Amino acid sequence: MNLSDLEIAKASKMRPIQEIAAKLGISEEDIRPYGKYVAKLPLKLIDESKMKGKKLILVTAITPTTAGEGKTTASIGLTEGLNKIGINAAVVIREPSLGPVFGMKGGAAGGGYAQVLPMEYINLHFTGDFAAIEKAHNLLAALLDNHIHSQKNTLNIDPRKITWKRVMDMNERALRDIVIGLGGPAQGVVRESGFDITAASEVMAALCLSKDLMDLKEKLGNIIVGYTFQDEPVRAHQLKANGAMTALMKHAIMPNLVQTIEGNPAIIHGGPFANIAQGSNSIIATKMGLSLADYVVTEAGFASDLGGEKFLDLKCQYGGLKPDAVVLVATIRALKSHAGIASANLKEPNPKAVADGLPNLEKHIENIRHFMLVPIVAINKFSTDSEDEITVVTDCCKKLGVEVAVCEAWEKGGEGAIELAKAVKQAVNTGKSHFTPLYDFNWPIEQKIETIARKIYGAAEVEYSVKAKQQIKLFNKIGLDKLPVCIAKTQYSLSDDPLLINRPSGFTVKIREFDIAAGAGFIIPIAGTIMRMPGLPSKPAAENIDIDADGNISGLF
Ligand SMILES: Nc1ncnc2c1ncn2[C@@H]1O[C@H](COP(=O)(O)OP(=O)(O)O)[C@@H](O)[C@H]1O
Ligand SMILES: O=COP(=O)(O)O
Ligand SMILES: [Mg+2]
């Protein structure tokens, strides 16, 4: 195949969004169109009574290369395949961030003949949800600094203990750590601050974990922006910020309906990354999908140790969701990378390297079983994969008693995912999945972290910096210790060291500090050197993106 993702997307004939809505039994009056091919869906379409008996399938992956191993592509392909075998399935995915779009990974609308459309609209500004999240986040920052400057700091906030930063949906390392208020007394109070990427915003997390607009307003009001001189937490509602913040989110709270290349329904909502945030689309969108379709295929970022674990322990517990099966995407190229093969040589057939990389796959299979769930391995086939290499993986799965299917949806669309769809249909109806979260929110903070680190990462122990230990004491004092944890760490290793590939053991996870999302409802242990504002690579994808006089965009992928 020599067409690019964008060329395939442009060549695909889209159906009016009303037709896609009708597939989900939604009337024209009930949708809010954004042009001909996109619509927002009102929350009244969520009906928990209709969710009974519906099937929820999580798509996760093995530890990825920098390009990603095809979870979003396979999720869309599987949805096409399920519809081809007569199952009314919808895919529910996250909205792409401009960070990767202009950075290294590119967009997040799938690939090849397994894409959601309109791809360029989805990958760029879409319906403005990210913009609303950014504005709400930065409004709180502005009100906070204004309180200190213009309102005599009656809340007694210690400017050195402000934790609330600003956000921007761009990979901007230059804004990670900044000094604000320079230029004299009229410019506010001089203090250190910084930017995180919007995908890491607590407003994003609150949106993804809320059940409706008033729940979102309460979550936003509970955001801790910093501490007083007496170490008391200061929350957004004390700045009277959450009403206006929620007003900005009035439309963003509604999920977005689009379509796949084959005209099946796709719901897109929220876009947190899974290495620095909780990595799953919203509870609202997932419940809407389960209210309207019989099967919902949904993805969580990066591998089972990041998006997978956070989807299961955090989102499912908060949302009362129970997955019926987990698809574990594996690629020949990623397995070879775990054998130490350089990225330049990953296309060369090398069955032995595939075999040497299998321990990483085995660990991710074990991780899914830790949640008492049934894994199905989906080999996302690339054109360069050899039959011998694929046989290495299928033999390994058979030895472990794990269902495995080759997924060719990137090349063939739904036709290429029928084998996977049949395996999923069988798995969700065996009743062998008895979803059990890894930990109870009420456990002590250290026990929650150490359970994940040992069981899911394979760590020998967890170490805490002096700062992290002080923060745990503070969290225990102010009652944040009963919140779940959302560990920020590298996506390139099961450990917190990106250089430890394959299945590392005997390592120590080092928690350097914590961020908190007291409003959204979790604490964020930050492991290793991970940053919550990524930087652009030396060859940004943005340099290859262009537009002509007729508005034709090129280079987006
Ligand atoms: N089978 C495949 N062959 C070629 N390219 C693929 C294949 N599957 C995915 N891709 C490409 O790899 C990149 C990552 O895919 P994506 O589905 O976004 O992965 P993830 O969601 O796991 O990050 C995308 O550019 C996509 O088009
Ligand atoms: O948060 C990361 O998501 P992907 O793995 O889909 O890129
Ligand atoms: Mg993805």
Coordinates of N, CA and C and ligand atoms in Angstrom, one line a residue, residues 68-73 75 93-94 105 107-110 299-302, ligand 3:
G68 N 4.6 3.8 18.6 CA 3.3 3.3 19.0 C 3.0 2.0 18.3
E69 N 2.3 1.0 18.9 CA 2.2 -0.3 18.3 C 0.8 -0.6 17.7
G70 N -0.1 0.4 17.7 CA -1.3 0.3 17.0 C -2.6 0.0 17.8
K71 N -2.6 0.5 19.1 CA -3.9 0.3 19.9 C -5.0 1.0 19.2
T72 N -4.8 2.3 18.9 CA -6.0 3.0 18.3 C -6.4 2.4 17.0
T73 N -5.4 2.0 16.2 CA -5.6 1.4 14.9 C -6.4 0.1 15.1
S75 N -8.1 -0.9 17.7 CA -9.4 -0.6 18.3 C -10.5 -0.3 17.2
I93 N -12.7 6.4 21.8 CA -11.2 6.6 21.9 C -11.0 8.1 22.4
R94 N -9.7 8.4 22.6 CA -9.4 9.7 23.1 C -9.2 10.6 21.9
K105 N 5.0 11.2 17.4 CA 4.1 10.1 17.1 C 3.1 10.4 16.0
G107 N -0.6 11.8 14.7 CA -2.0 11.9 15.2 C -2.4 10.6 15.9
A108 N -3.7 10.6 16.3 CA -4.3 9.5 17.0 C -5.6 9.1 16.5
A109 N -5.8 9.1 15.2 CA -7.1 8.8 14.6 C -7.0 7.4 13.9
G110 N -6.0 6.6 14.3 CA -5.8 5.3 13.7 C -4.8 5.4 12.5
E299 N -9.7 2.2 24.1 CA -8.3 2.0 24.3 C -7.8 2.9 25.5
A300 N -6.7 2.4 26.0 CA -6.0 3.2 27.1 C -4.5 3.3 26.7
G301 N -3.9 4.5 27.0 CA -2.6 4.8 26.4 C -1.5 3.9 26.8
F302 N -0.5 3.8 25.8 CA 0.7 3.0 26.0 C 0.4 1.6 26.4
Ligands
MG3 MG -3.5 5.6 20.5

